[in-house]
């Protein structure tokens, strides 16, 4: 693994189903983030984690949950998907040393029907 | 609350023309400003940040605290500059200030 990876690349999901998007980084970054990207709305923060064991809510957290059991992994779960959650989801990570550059994964394109 | 405004959703210029992508911000403290770029079918990547005062791929951006702006400029646009550009703001290091607030993005198209 090099950098930050996400899985799956894309997914079509029936409304009401549960879905977990995976994110893994090998850069030993303390902080990780989940964004959704929607046309005309830009990138909006869903949840974040400043260090393993802690998480926080972003701008649009409703309908999503996260966990941070270790430094490398930061899965995003949709407990019961709805069509408005159709989006492209990006995971990112950064150090907490002050430089704040975030490194992004390739994204997951999710369609909820 | 912090906010980033990119007033132009779309910007189209011809190759060789100057380009300026506008970004204005609202933040009560001392912000850190960034420009991220997303080329077609690629992941977002950092283009430049104001504290580095650098020029990347011919692009520059100056933080103007009086006008609360961080416009991205390039004197001669190239076709390979066509991409989605996002301005982003961080409240600085420490505490919960690692988060970035992104603008809605500007899609730049450079025509031949």
GROMACS .gro file of N, CA and C in nm, chain A residues 2-5 31 33 35 37 39-43 45 48 50 57 90 94-106, chain B residues 9 32 34 36 38 42-46 49 51-52 84 86 90-105:
model
  186
    2UNK      N    1   0.053   0.220  -0.083
    2UNK     CA    2   0.129   0.343  -0.089
    2UNK      C    3   0.032   0.459  -0.078
    3UNK      N    4   0.039   0.535   0.032
    3UNK     CA    5  -0.048   0.650   0.046
    3UNK      C    6  -0.181   0.612   0.109
    4UNK      N    7  -0.287   0.650   0.043
    4UNK     CA    8  -0.419   0.629   0.099
    4UNK      C    9  -0.508   0.559  -0.004
    5UNK      N   10  -0.574   0.453   0.037
    5UNK     CA   11  -0.657   0.376  -0.056
    5UNK      C   12  -0.800   0.370  -0.005
   31UNK      N   13  -0.447   1.224   1.175
   31UNK     CA   14  -0.581   1.272   1.143
   31UNK      C   15  -0.632   1.211   1.013
   33UNK      N   16  -1.015   1.194   0.756
   33UNK     CA   17  -1.136   1.269   0.725
   33UNK      C   18  -1.217   1.195   0.620
   35UNK      N   19  -1.509   1.306   0.330
   35UNK     CA   20  -1.583   1.411   0.261
   35UNK      C   21  -1.678   1.348   0.159
   37UNK      N   22  -1.843   1.468  -0.216
   37UNK     CA   23  -1.828   1.567  -0.323
   37UNK      C   24  -1.952   1.565  -0.409
   39UNK      N   25  -2.179   1.792  -0.709
   39UNK     CA   26  -2.171   1.900  -0.807
   39UNK      C   27  -2.241   2.024  -0.754
   40UNK      N   28  -2.168   2.135  -0.758
   40UNK     CA   29  -2.225   2.261  -0.713
   40UNK      C   30  -2.215   2.285  -0.563
   41UNK      N   31  -2.179   2.181  -0.489
   41UNK     CA   32  -2.168   2.195  -0.344
   41UNK      C   33  -2.026   2.177  -0.295
   42UNK      N   34  -1.937   2.134  -0.382
   42UNK     CA   35  -1.798   2.118  -0.344
   42UNK      C   36  -1.777   2.000  -0.252
   43UNK      N   37  -1.678   2.010  -0.168
   43UNK     CA   38  -1.645   1.905  -0.071
   43UNK      C   39  -1.699   1.943   0.065
   45UNK      N   40  -1.735   1.811   0.469
   45UNK     CA   41  -1.680   1.719   0.567
   45UNK      C   42  -1.793   1.643   0.637
   48UNK      N   43  -1.458   1.329   1.104
   48UNK     CA   44  -1.313   1.333   1.107
   48UNK      C   45  -1.264   1.264   1.234
   50UNK      N   46  -0.903   1.303   1.481
   50UNK     CA   47  -0.772   1.365   1.502
   50UNK      C   48  -0.667   1.265   1.547
   57UNK      N   49  -1.779   1.507   1.449
   57UNK     CA   50  -1.875   1.533   1.342
   57UNK      C   51  -1.831   1.651   1.259
   90UNK      N   52  -1.473   1.088  -0.056
   90UNK     CA   53  -1.328   1.093  -0.048
   90UNK      C   54  -1.282   1.082   0.096
   94UNK      N   55  -0.398   1.348   0.726
   94UNK     CA   56  -0.297   1.452   0.743
   94UNK      C   57  -0.223   1.430   0.873
   95UNK      N   58  -0.109   1.495   0.883
   95UNK     CA   59  -0.041   1.496   1.011
   95UNK      C   60  -0.111   1.597   1.102
   96UNK      N   61  -0.072   1.601   1.224
   96UNK     CA   62  -0.123   1.702   1.316
   96UNK      C   63  -0.008   1.788   1.366
   97UNK      N   64   0.090   1.805   1.278
   97UNK     CA   65   0.208   1.881   1.317
   97UNK      C   66   0.199   2.026   1.276
   98UNK      N   67   0.089   2.065   1.213
   98UNK     CA   68   0.071   2.204   1.180
   98UNK      C   69   0.074   2.237   1.032
   99UNK      N   70   0.127   2.147   0.949
   99UNK     CA   71   0.134   2.179   0.806
   99UNK      C   72  -0.001   2.164   0.739
  100UNK      N   73  -0.083   2.075   0.792
  100UNK     CA   74  -0.223   2.062   0.751
  100UNK      C   75  -0.249   2.019   0.609
  101UNK      N   76  -0.147   1.982   0.530
  101UNK     CA   77  -0.176   1.932   0.396
  101UNK      C   78  -0.251   1.801   0.411
  102UNK      N   79  -0.363   1.788   0.343
  102UNK     CA   80  -0.440   1.665   0.345
  102UNK      C   81  -0.411   1.587   0.217
  103UNK      N   82  -0.393   1.457   0.235
  103UNK     CA   83  -0.369   1.366   0.123
  103UNK      C   84  -0.497   1.287   0.101
  104UNK      N   85  -0.541   1.283  -0.025
  104UNK     CA   86  -0.670   1.226  -0.056
  104UNK      C   87  -0.659   1.088  -0.120
  105UNK      N   88  -0.761   1.008  -0.093
  105UNK     CA   89  -0.776   0.881  -0.162
  105UNK      C   90  -0.839   0.902  -0.298
  106UNK      N   91  -0.854   0.794  -0.375
  106UNK     CA   92  -0.906   0.805  -0.512
  106UNK      C   93  -1.057   0.823  -0.518
  122UNK      N   94  -1.848   2.920  -1.063
  122UNK     CA   95  -1.854   2.775  -1.075
  122UNK      C   96  -1.775   2.729  -1.197
  145UNK      N   97  -0.501   2.959   0.760
  145UNK     CA   98  -0.409   2.905   0.660
  145UNK      C   99  -0.492   2.874   0.537
  147UNK      N  100  -0.527   2.736   0.129
  147UNK     CA  101  -0.472   2.638   0.037
  147UNK      C  102  -0.551   2.642  -0.094
  149UNK      N  103  -0.638   2.345  -0.374
  149UNK     CA  104  -0.630   2.205  -0.417
  149UNK      C  105  -0.680   2.196  -0.560
  151UNK      N  106  -0.807   1.916  -0.877
  151UNK     CA  107  -0.850   1.780  -0.914
  151UNK      C  108  -0.857   1.771  -1.065
  155UNK      N  109  -0.872   1.202  -1.147
  155UNK     CA  110  -0.765   1.188  -1.050
  155UNK      C  111  -0.811   1.236  -0.913
  156UNK      N  112  -0.735   1.203  -0.813
  156UNK     CA  113  -0.770   1.246  -0.678
  156UNK      C  114  -0.729   1.390  -0.655
  157UNK      N  115  -0.788   1.450  -0.556
  157UNK     CA  116  -0.750   1.586  -0.519
  157UNK      C  117  -0.605   1.588  -0.472
  158UNK      N  118  -0.538   1.696  -0.505
  158UNK     CA  119  -0.400   1.711  -0.459
  158UNK      C  120  -0.373   1.858  -0.429
  159UNK      N  121  -0.284   1.879  -0.336
  159UNK     CA  122  -0.250   2.015  -0.298
  159UNK      C  123  -0.175   2.083  -0.412
  162UNK      N  124   0.003   2.646  -0.096
  162UNK     CA  125  -0.048   2.699   0.030
  162UNK      C  126   0.014   2.835   0.053
  164UNK      N  127   0.140   2.989   0.310
  164UNK     CA  128   0.257   3.008   0.396
  164UNK      C  129   0.386   2.975   0.321
  165UNK      N  130   0.377   2.902   0.212
  165UNK     CA  131   0.497   2.866   0.138
  165UNK      C  132   0.540   2.975   0.042
  197UNK      N  133  -1.068   2.099  -1.187
  197UNK     CA  134  -1.150   2.160  -1.081
  197UNK      C  135  -1.056   2.212  -0.974
  199UNK      N  136  -1.018   2.394  -0.596
  199UNK     CA  137  -1.084   2.421  -0.469
  199UNK      C  138  -0.994   2.507  -0.380
  203UNK      N  139  -0.795   2.654   0.670
  203UNK     CA  140  -0.777   2.586   0.797
  203UNK      C  141  -0.756   2.690   0.905
  204UNK      N  142  -0.806   2.659   1.022
  204UNK     CA  143  -0.790   2.753   1.131
  204UNK      C  144  -0.652   2.751   1.193
  205UNK      N  145  -0.561   2.668   1.136
  205UNK     CA  146  -0.426   2.662   1.189
  205UNK      C  147  -0.406   2.539   1.274
  206UNK      N  148  -0.285   2.516   1.318
  206UNK     CA  149  -0.251   2.395   1.391
  206UNK      C  150  -0.302   2.401   1.534
  207UNK      N  151  -0.317   2.284   1.590
  207UNK     CA  152  -0.358   2.275   1.730
  207UNK      C  153  -0.505   2.248   1.747
  208UNK      N  154  -0.538   2.173   1.849
  208UNK     CA  155  -0.678   2.147   1.883
  208UNK      C  156  -0.753   2.083   1.769
  209UNK      N  157  -0.869   2.136   1.738
  209UNK     CA  158  -0.950   2.079   1.630
  209UNK      C  159  -0.932   2.156   1.501
  210UNK      N  160  -0.825   2.230   1.487
  210UNK     CA  161  -0.811   2.317   1.371
  210UNK      C  162  -0.742   2.250   1.254
  211UNK      N  163  -0.732   2.117   1.253
  211UNK     CA  164  -0.674   2.050   1.138
  211UNK      C  165  -0.775   2.041   1.025
  212UNK      N  166  -0.900   2.062   1.054
  212UNK     CA  167  -1.002   2.047   0.952
  212UNK      C  168  -0.990   2.156   0.848
  213UNK      N  169  -1.026   2.119   0.726
  213UNK     CA  170  -1.030   2.215   0.617
  213UNK      C  171  -1.174   2.245   0.582
  214UNK      N  172  -1.200   2.371   0.553
  214UNK     CA  173  -1.328   2.412   0.496
  214UNK      C  174  -1.302   2.445   0.350
  215UNK      N  175  -1.375   2.377   0.263
  215UNK     CA  176  -1.355   2.394   0.119
  215UNK      C  177  -1.461   2.487   0.060
  216UNK      N  178  -1.419   2.560  -0.043
  216UNK     CA  179  -1.516   2.629  -0.126
  216UNK      C  180  -1.586   2.529  -0.217
  217UNK      N  181  -1.681   2.579  -0.296
  217UNK     CA  182  -1.759   2.490  -0.380
  217UNK      C  183  -1.688   2.452  -0.509
  218UNK      N  184  -1.574   2.516  -0.533
  218UNK     CA  185  -1.494   2.477  -0.649
  218UNK      C  186  -1.522   2.560  -0.773
   0.00000   0.00000   0.00000
